[in-house]
Coordinates of C-alpha atoms in Angstrom, one line a residue:
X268 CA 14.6 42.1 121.9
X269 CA 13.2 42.9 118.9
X270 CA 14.1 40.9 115.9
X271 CA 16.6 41.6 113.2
X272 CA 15.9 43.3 110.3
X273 CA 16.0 40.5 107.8
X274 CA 17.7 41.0 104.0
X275 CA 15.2 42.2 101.3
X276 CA 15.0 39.7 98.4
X277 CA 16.7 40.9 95.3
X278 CA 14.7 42.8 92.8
X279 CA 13.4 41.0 90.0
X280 CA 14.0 43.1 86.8
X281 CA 12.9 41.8 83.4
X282 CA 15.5 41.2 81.0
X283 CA 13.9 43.9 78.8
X284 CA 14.5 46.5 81.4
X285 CA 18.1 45.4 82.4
X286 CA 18.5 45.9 78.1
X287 CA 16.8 49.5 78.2
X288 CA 19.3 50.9 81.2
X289 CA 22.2 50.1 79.1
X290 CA 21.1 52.4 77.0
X291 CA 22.0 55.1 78.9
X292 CA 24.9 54.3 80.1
X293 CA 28.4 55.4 78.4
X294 CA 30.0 52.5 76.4
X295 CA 33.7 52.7 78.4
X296 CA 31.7 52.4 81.7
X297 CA 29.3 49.8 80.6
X298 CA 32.2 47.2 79.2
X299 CA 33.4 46.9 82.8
X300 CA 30.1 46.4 84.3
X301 CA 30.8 42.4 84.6
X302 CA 29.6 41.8 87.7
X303 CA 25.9 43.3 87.9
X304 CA 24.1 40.7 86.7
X305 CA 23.9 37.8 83.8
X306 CA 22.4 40.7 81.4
X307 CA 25.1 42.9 81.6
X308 CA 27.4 40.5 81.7
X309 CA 26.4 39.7 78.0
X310 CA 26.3 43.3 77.3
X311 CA 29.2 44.3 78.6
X312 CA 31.3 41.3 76.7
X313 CA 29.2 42.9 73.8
X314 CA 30.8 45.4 74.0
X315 CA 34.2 44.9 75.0
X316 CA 35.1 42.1 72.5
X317 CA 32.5 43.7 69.3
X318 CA 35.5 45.7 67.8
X319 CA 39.1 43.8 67.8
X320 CA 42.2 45.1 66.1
X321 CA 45.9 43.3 65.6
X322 CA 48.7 45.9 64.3
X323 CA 51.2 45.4 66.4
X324 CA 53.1 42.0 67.9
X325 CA 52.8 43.1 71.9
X326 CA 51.3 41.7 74.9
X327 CA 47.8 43.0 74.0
X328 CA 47.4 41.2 70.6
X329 CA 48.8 38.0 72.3
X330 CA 46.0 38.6 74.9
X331 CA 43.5 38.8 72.6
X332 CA 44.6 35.9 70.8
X333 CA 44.1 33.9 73.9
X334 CA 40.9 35.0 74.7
X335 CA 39.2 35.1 71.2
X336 CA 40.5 30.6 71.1
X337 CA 37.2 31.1 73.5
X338 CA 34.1 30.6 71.6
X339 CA 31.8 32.7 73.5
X340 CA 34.3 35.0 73.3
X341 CA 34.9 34.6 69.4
X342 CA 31.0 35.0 68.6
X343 CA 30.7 38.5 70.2
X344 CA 33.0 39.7 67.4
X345 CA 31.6 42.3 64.9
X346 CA 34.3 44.5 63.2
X347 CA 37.9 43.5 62.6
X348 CA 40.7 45.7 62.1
X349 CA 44.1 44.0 60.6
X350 CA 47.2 45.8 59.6
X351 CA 49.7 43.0 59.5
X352 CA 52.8 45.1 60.8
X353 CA 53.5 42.6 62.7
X354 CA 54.9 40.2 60.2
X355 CA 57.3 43.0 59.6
X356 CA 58.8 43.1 63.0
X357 CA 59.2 39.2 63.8
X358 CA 61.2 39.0 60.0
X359 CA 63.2 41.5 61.3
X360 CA 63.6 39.9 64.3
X361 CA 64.3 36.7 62.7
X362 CA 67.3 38.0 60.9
X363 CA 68.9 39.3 63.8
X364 CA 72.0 37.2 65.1
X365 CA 71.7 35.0 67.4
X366 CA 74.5 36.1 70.2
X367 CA 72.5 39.4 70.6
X368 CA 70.9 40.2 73.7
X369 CA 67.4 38.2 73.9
X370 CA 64.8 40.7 72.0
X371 CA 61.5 42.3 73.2
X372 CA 60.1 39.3 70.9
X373 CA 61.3 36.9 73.0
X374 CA 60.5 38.4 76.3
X375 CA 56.6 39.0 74.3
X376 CA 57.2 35.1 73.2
X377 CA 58.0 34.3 77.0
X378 CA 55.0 36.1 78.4
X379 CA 52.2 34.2 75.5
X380 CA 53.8 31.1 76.4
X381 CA 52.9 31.6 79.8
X382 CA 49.2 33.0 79.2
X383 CA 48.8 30.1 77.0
X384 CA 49.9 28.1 79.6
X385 CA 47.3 29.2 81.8
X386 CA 44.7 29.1 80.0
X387 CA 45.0 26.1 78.1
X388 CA 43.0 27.4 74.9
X389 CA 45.4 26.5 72.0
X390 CA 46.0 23.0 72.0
X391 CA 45.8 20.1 74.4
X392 CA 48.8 19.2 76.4
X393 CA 52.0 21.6 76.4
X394 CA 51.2 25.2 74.6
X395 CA 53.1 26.3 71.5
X396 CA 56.0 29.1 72.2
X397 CA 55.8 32.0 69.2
X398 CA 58.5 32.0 67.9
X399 CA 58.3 32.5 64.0
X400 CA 56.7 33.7 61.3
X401 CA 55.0 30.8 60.8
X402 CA 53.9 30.2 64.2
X403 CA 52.5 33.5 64.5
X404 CA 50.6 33.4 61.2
X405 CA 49.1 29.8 62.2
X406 CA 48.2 31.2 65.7
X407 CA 46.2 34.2 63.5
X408 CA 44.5 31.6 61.3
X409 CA 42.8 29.5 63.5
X410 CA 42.0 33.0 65.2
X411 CA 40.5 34.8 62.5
X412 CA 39.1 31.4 61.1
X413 CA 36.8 30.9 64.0
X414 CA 35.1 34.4 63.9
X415 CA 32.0 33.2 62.9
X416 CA 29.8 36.9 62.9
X417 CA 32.4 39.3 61.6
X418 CA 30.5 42.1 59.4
X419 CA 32.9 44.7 59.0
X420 CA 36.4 43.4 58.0
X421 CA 39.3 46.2 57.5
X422 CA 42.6 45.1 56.1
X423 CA 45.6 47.6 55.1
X424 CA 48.7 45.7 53.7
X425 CA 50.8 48.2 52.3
X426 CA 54.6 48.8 52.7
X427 CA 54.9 45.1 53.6
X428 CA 56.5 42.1 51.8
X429 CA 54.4 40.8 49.1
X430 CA 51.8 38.2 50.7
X431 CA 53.5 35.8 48.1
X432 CA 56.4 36.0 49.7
X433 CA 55.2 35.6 53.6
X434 CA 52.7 32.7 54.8
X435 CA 49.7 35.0 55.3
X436 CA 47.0 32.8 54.6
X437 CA 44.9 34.5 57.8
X438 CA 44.1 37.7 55.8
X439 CA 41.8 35.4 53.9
X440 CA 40.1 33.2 57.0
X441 CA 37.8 35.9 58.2
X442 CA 35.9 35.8 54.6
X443 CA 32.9 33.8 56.0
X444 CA 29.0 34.1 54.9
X445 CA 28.6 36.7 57.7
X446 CA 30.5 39.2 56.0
X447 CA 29.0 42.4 54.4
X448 CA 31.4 45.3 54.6
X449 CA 34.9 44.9 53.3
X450 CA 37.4 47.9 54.1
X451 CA 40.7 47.4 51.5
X452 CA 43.8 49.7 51.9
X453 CA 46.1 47.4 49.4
X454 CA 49.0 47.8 47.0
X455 CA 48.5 46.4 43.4
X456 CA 51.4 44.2 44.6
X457 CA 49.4 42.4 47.0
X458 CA 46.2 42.1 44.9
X459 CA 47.2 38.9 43.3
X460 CA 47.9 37.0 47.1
X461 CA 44.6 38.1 49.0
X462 CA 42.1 38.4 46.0
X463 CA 43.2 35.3 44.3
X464 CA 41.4 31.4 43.7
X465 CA 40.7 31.5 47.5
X466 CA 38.8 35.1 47.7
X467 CA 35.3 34.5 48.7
X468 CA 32.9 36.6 50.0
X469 CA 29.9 35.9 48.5
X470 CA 27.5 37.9 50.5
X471 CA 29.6 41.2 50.5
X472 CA 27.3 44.3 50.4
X473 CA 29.8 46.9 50.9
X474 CA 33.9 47.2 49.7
X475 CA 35.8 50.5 50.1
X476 CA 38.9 49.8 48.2
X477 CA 41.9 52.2 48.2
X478 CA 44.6 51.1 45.7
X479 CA 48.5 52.0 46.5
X480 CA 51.8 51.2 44.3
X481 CA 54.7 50.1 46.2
X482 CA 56.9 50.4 43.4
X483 CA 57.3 50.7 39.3
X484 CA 56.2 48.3 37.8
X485 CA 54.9 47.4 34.2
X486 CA 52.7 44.2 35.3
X487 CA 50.0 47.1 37.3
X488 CA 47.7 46.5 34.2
X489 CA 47.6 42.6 34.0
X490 CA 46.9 42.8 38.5
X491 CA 44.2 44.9 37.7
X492 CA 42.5 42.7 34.5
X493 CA 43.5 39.4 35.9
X494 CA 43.1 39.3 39.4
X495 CA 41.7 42.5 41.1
X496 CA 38.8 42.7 37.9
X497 CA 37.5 38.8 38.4
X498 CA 37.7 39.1 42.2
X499 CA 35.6 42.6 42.2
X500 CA 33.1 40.2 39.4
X501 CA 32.3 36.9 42.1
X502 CA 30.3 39.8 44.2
X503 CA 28.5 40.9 41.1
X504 CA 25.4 39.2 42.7
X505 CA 25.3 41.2 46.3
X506 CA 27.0 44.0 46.2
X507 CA 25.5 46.9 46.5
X508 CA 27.7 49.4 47.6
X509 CA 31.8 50.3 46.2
X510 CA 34.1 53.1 46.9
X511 CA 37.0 52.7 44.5
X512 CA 40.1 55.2 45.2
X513 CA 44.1 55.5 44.1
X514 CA 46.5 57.0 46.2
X515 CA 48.2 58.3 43.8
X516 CA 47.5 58.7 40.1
X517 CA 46.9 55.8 38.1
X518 CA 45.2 54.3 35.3
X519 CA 42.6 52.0 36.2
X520 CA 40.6 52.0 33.0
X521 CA 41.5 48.7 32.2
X522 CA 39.6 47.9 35.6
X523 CA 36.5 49.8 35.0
X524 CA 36.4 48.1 31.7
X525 CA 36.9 44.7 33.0
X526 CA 34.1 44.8 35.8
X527 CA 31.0 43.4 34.3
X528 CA 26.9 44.4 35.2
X529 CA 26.4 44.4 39.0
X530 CA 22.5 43.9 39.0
X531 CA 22.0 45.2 42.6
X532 CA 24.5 48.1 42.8
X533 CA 23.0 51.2 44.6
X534 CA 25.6 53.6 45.6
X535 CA 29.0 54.5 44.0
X536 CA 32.2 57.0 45.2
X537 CA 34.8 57.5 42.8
X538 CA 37.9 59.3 44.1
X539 CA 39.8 60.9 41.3
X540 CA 43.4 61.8 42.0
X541 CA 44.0 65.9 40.7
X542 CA 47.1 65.4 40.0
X543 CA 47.7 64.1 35.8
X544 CA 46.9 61.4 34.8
X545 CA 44.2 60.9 37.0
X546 CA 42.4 57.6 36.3
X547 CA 43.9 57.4 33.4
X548 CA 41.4 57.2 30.4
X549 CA 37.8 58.7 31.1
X550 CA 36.1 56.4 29.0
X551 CA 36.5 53.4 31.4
X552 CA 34.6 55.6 34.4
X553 CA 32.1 56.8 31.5
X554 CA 31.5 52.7 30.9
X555 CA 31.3 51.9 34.1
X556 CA 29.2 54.6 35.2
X557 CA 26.6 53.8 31.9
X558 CA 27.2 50.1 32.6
X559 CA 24.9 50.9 36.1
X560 CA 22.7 53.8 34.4
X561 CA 19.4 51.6 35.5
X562 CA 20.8 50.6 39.7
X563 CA 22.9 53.6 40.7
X564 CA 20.8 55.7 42.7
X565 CA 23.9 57.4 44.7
X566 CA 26.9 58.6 43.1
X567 CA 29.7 60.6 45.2
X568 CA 32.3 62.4 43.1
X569 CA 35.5 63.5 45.4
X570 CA 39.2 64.8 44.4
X571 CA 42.2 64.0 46.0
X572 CA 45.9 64.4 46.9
X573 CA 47.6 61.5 49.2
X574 CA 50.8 61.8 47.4
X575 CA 52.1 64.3 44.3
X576 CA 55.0 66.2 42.6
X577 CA 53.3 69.4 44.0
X578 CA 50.3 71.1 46.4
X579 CA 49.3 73.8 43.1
X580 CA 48.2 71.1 40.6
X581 CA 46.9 72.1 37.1
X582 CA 43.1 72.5 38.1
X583 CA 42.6 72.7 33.7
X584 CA 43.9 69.3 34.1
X585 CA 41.3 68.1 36.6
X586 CA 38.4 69.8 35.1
X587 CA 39.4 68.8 31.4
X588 CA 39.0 64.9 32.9
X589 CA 36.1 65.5 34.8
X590 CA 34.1 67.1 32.1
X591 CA 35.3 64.6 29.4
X592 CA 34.4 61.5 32.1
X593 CA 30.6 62.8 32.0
X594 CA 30.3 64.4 28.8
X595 CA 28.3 60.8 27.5
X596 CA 26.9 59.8 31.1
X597 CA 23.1 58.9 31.4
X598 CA 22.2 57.8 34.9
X599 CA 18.5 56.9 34.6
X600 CA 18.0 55.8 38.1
X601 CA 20.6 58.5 40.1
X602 CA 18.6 60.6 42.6
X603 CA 21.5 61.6 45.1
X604 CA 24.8 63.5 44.1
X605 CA 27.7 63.8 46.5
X606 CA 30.7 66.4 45.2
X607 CA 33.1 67.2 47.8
X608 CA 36.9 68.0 48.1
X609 CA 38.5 71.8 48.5
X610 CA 40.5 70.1 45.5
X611 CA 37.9 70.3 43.2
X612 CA 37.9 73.5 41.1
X613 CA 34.1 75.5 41.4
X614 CA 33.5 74.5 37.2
X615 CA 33.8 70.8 38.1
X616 CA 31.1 71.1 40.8
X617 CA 29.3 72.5 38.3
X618 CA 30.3 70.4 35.3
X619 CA 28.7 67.6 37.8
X620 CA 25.2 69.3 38.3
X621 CA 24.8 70.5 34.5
X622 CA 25.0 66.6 34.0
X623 CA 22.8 65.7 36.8
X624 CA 20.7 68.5 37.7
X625 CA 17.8 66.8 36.1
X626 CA 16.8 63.6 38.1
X627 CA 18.3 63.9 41.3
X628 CA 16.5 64.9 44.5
X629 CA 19.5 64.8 47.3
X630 CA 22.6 67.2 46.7
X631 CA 25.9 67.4 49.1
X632 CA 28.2 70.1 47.9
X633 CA 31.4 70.1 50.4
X634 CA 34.7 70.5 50.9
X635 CA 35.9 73.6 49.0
X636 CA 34.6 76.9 50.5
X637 CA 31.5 78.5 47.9
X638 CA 31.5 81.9 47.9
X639 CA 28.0 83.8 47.3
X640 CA 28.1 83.6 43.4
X641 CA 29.4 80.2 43.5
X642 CA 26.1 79.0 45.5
X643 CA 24.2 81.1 42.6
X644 CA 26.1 79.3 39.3
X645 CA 25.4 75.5 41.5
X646 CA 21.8 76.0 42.2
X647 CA 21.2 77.7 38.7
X648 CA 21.5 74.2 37.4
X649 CA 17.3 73.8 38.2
X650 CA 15.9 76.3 37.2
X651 CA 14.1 74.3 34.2
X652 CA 13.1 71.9 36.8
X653 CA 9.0 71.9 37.4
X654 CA 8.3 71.4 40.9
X655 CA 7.1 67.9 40.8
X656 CA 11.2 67.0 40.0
X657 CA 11.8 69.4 42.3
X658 CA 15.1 68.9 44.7
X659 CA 14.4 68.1 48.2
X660 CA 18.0 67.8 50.0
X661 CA 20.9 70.0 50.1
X662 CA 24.0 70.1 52.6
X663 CA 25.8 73.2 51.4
X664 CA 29.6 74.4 52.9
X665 CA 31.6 75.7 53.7
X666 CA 29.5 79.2 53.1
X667 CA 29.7 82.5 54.8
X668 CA 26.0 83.1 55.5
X669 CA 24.3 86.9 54.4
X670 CA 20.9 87.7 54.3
X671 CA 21.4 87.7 50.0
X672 CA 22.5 83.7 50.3
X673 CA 19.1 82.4 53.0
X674 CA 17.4 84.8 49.6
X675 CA 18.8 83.3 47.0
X676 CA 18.0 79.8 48.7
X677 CA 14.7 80.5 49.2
X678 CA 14.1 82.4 45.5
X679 CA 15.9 79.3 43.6
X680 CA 14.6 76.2 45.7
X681 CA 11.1 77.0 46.8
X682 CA 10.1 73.3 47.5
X683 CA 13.6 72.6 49.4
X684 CA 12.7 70.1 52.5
X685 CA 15.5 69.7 54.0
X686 CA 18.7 72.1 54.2
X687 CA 21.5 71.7 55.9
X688 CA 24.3 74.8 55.8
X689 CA 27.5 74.5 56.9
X690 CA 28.7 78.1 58.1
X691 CA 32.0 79.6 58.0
X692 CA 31.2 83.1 59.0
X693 CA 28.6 85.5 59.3
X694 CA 28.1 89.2 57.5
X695 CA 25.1 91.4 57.5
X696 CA 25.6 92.2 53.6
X697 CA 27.2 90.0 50.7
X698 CA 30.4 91.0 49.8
X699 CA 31.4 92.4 53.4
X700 CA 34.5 91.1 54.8
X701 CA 34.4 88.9 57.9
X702 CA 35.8 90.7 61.3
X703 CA 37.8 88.4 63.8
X704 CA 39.5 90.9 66.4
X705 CA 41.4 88.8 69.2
X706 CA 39.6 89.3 72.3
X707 CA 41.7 90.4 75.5
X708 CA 43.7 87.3 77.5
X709 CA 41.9 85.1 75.1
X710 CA 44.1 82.7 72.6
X711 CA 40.7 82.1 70.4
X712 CA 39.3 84.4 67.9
X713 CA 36.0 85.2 67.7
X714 CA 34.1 87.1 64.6
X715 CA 32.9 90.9 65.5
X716 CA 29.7 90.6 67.4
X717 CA 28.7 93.7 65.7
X718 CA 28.3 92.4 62.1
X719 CA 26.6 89.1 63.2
X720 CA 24.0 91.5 65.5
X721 CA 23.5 93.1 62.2
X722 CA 23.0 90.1 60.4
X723 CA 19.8 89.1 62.9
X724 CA 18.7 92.9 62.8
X725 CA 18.3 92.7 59.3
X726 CA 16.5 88.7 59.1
X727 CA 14.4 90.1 61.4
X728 CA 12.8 92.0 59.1
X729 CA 12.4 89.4 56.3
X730 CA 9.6 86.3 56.2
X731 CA 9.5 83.3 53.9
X732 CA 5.7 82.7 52.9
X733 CA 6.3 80.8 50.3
X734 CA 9.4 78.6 50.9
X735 CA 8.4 74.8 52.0
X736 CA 11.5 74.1 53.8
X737 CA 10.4 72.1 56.9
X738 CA 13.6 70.8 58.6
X739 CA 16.8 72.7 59.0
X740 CA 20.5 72.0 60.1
X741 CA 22.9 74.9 61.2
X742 CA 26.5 73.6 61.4
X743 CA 28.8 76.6 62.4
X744 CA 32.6 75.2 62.1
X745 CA 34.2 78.1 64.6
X746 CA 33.9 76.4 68.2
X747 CA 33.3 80.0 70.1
X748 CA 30.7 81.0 67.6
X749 CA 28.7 77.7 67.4
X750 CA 28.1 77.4 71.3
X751 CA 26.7 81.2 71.3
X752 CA 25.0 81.4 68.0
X753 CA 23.9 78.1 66.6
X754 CA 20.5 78.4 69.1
X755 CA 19.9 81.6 68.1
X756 CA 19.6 81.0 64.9
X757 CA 17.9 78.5 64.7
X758 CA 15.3 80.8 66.4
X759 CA 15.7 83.0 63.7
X760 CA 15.1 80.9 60.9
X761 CA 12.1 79.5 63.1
X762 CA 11.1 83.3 63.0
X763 CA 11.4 83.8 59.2
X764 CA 10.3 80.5 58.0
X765 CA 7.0 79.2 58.6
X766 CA 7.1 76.1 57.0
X767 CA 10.0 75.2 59.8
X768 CA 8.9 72.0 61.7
X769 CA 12.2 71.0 63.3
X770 CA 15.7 71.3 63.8
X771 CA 17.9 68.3 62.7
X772 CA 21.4 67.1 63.4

């Protein structure tokens, strides 16, 4: 009898390679891929535990709890998300009386008790039962206290009690030395409780910070000069990037005025509500922006509308403060402009580049749509530019694309490198109306294949010697039209440019 086939020894596969496949394989699969080997155990943890969120009191966050007591667990941590609704919901529950019918709390509070239980990770001996306020917010402190590599921290407390009025110390314990990016979606209300005496992040590169008001209240200016101001001044040293926005408008003048010199700040975005007053006083931007004139390399300039008496606001209003913000701005050291928001009137994207026009080297002009002579009135801002200042970045859009605008493009910014349009529609001559007839049995609309033939009948015939554009991004925001003409296209332009050396994304 011959003898029987005998097992094959398992592979050996360098770590390195193990690393390399994981690559390639979709993150929701990968997180369950436990059992494979030691590598992707590691990875797939990684994965599974880098991102962790608590919003809501239910089995899941009391789960996650559990596990993250774990310290191998604990370490994989990267980004935190915390919206304390929670503390909401057990104060309610609190208050209810105590003949009613047990609560999903309690039945939540039953099933912790028992994972806790289990798994023994809390304390030694008999594990705590949840059962208050305080209980819960001690369980999140020792939590969020022993995240040790936490880089991204978000945190909306908004339409909650005052922190001075509920034990929410926790907010706080995540602010360790790994920290760099700090995501804030507070009422002025708050401000006082989270950014106080214990508020330390001192290696914080990065805070978005989007103001609310819960309610009226005459103190908003003191919160912003005594406590939000000297909070924003500890990360003077490291930070490098802030995003400051209302949502609603208010005057935070006395704010911009109060923040002193941040030595190493690179990038700023302002977001200016269009509805009156704004900001409040323009000279407090116009400081800070002239505080930074010699670090700011990046400014982005949006409008907005979260809240508002009305959806037609006073656009003389908005382009009054805009204008009178810049009028005495001198940013030495800017070389990339952002404008964008469909609530910005045309004159203050242009306001913005008359100021700016002269030093900077990336532009992004979004979010309104620019018709044909809009485009021209922008980009007329450099033409006394010589070509060694010459701008070498523009994402342009929402546009509808005619042989007249890739003309005026390539007339107005000969040394252009890198363009990226974003394209509504298609026309074969400016001023021509887009065509979207509804196709038979199909719910979609799709623009007249005829005028966008024309439009490639008639680049055909034109060639771009003397343009240096050398990458190229074509963005079309119609689905039906962007899987059957965003290839072609970019034939095209290969066709018509010859400078073209790629296609970017």
């Amino acid at each position: 009898m011959p003898p029987l086939p005998t097992k094959p020894a398992a592979m050996h596969i360098p770590h390195d390679i193990w690393v390399h496949i994981a690559q390639f394989i979709p993150a929701l699969a990968l997180r369950n891929l436990f059992s494979v080997n030691r590598t992707f155990f590691h990875i797939a943890m990684d994965y599974r535990y880098r991102q962790i969120s608590f919003a809501y009191l239910n089995d899941h966050m009391l789960r996650s709890l559990v596990r993250l007591k774990d310290p191998v667990v604990a370490r994989r941590v990267r980004v935190l998300h915390v919206y304390p609704g929670f503390i909401n919901e057990v104060l309610d529950k609190e208050n209810t009386k105590r003949e009613l019918r047990r609560s999903f709390r309690h039945r939540i509070t039953e099933l912790a008790t028992h994972i806790l239980s289990e798994q023994k990770l809390f304390a030694k001996g008999k594990a705590r039962v949840i059962k208050s306020t305080g209980q819960i917010v001690q369980a999140m402190l020792e939590v969020l206290g022993s995240l040790p590599n936490v880089t991204d921290y978000h945190i909306m407390w908004c339409g909650l009690p005052a922190i001075q009025k509920t034990p929410a110390p926790f907010l706080v314990a995540a602010f360790q030395s790994s920290l760099r990016k700090l995501s804030l979606d507070i009422s002025l209300e708050n401000i006082q409780g989270l950014m106080g005496p214990s508020f330390a992040a001192h290696n914080l590169e990065e805070l978005d910070l989007m103001l609310r008001v819960d309610s009226p209240d005459s103190r908003h200016n003191r919160i912003l000069v005594d406590h939000l101001a000297p909070a924003l001044n500890q990360l003077r040293f490291s930070l490098r990037t802030l995003a400051i926005q209302s949502w609603e408008p208010l005057d935070l003048s006395p704010l911009f005025d109060a923040l002193e010199y941040m030595p190493y700040l690179d990038r700023f975005t302002v977001a200016i509500p269009i509805e009156y007053p704004h900001l409040g006083s323009t000279s407090g931007l116009t400081n800070l922006l002239n505080r930074h004139g010699n670090t700011l390399s990046y400014l982005q300039l949006r409008g907005t509308q979260f809240s508002g008496s009305g959806l037609s606001p006073d656009e003389t209003s908005i382009e009054s403060w805009v204008t009178n913000a810049l009028a005495d701005v001198h940013i030495a050291a800017l070389r990339s402009l952002e404008v964008s928001s469909h609530l910005l009137p045309i004159e203050s994207y242009a306001t913005c580049l008359s100021h700016f026009a002269h030093s900077i080297t990336s532009l992004t002009l979004t979010g309104r749509y620019h018709t044909f002579d809009d485009v021209a009135l922008l980009i007329g801002a450099f033409d006394a530019r010589v070509p060694c200042d010459r701008l070498e970045s523009l994402r342009l859009g929402p546009v509808t694309l005619t042989p007249e605008l890739v003309d005026l493009l390539a007339f107005q910014l000969p040394w252009l490198d890198r363009l990226e349009l974003i394209i509504k529609d298609v026309v074969p001559h400016e001023g021509d109306v887009p065509s979207f007839p509804r196709a038979r049995g199909s719910a979609s609309l799709m623009q007249d294949e005829y005028q966008i033939d024309e439009f490639f009948s008639i680049m055909e015939q034109r060639i771009y010697p003397d343009w240096h554009l050398r990458r190229l991004n074509i963005a079309i925001t119609s689905s039906p039209c962007r899987m059957q003409y965003e290839a072609p296209l970019e034939q095209l332009f290969a066709r018509c440019i010859p400078s073209i050396r790629g296609f970017y994304t």
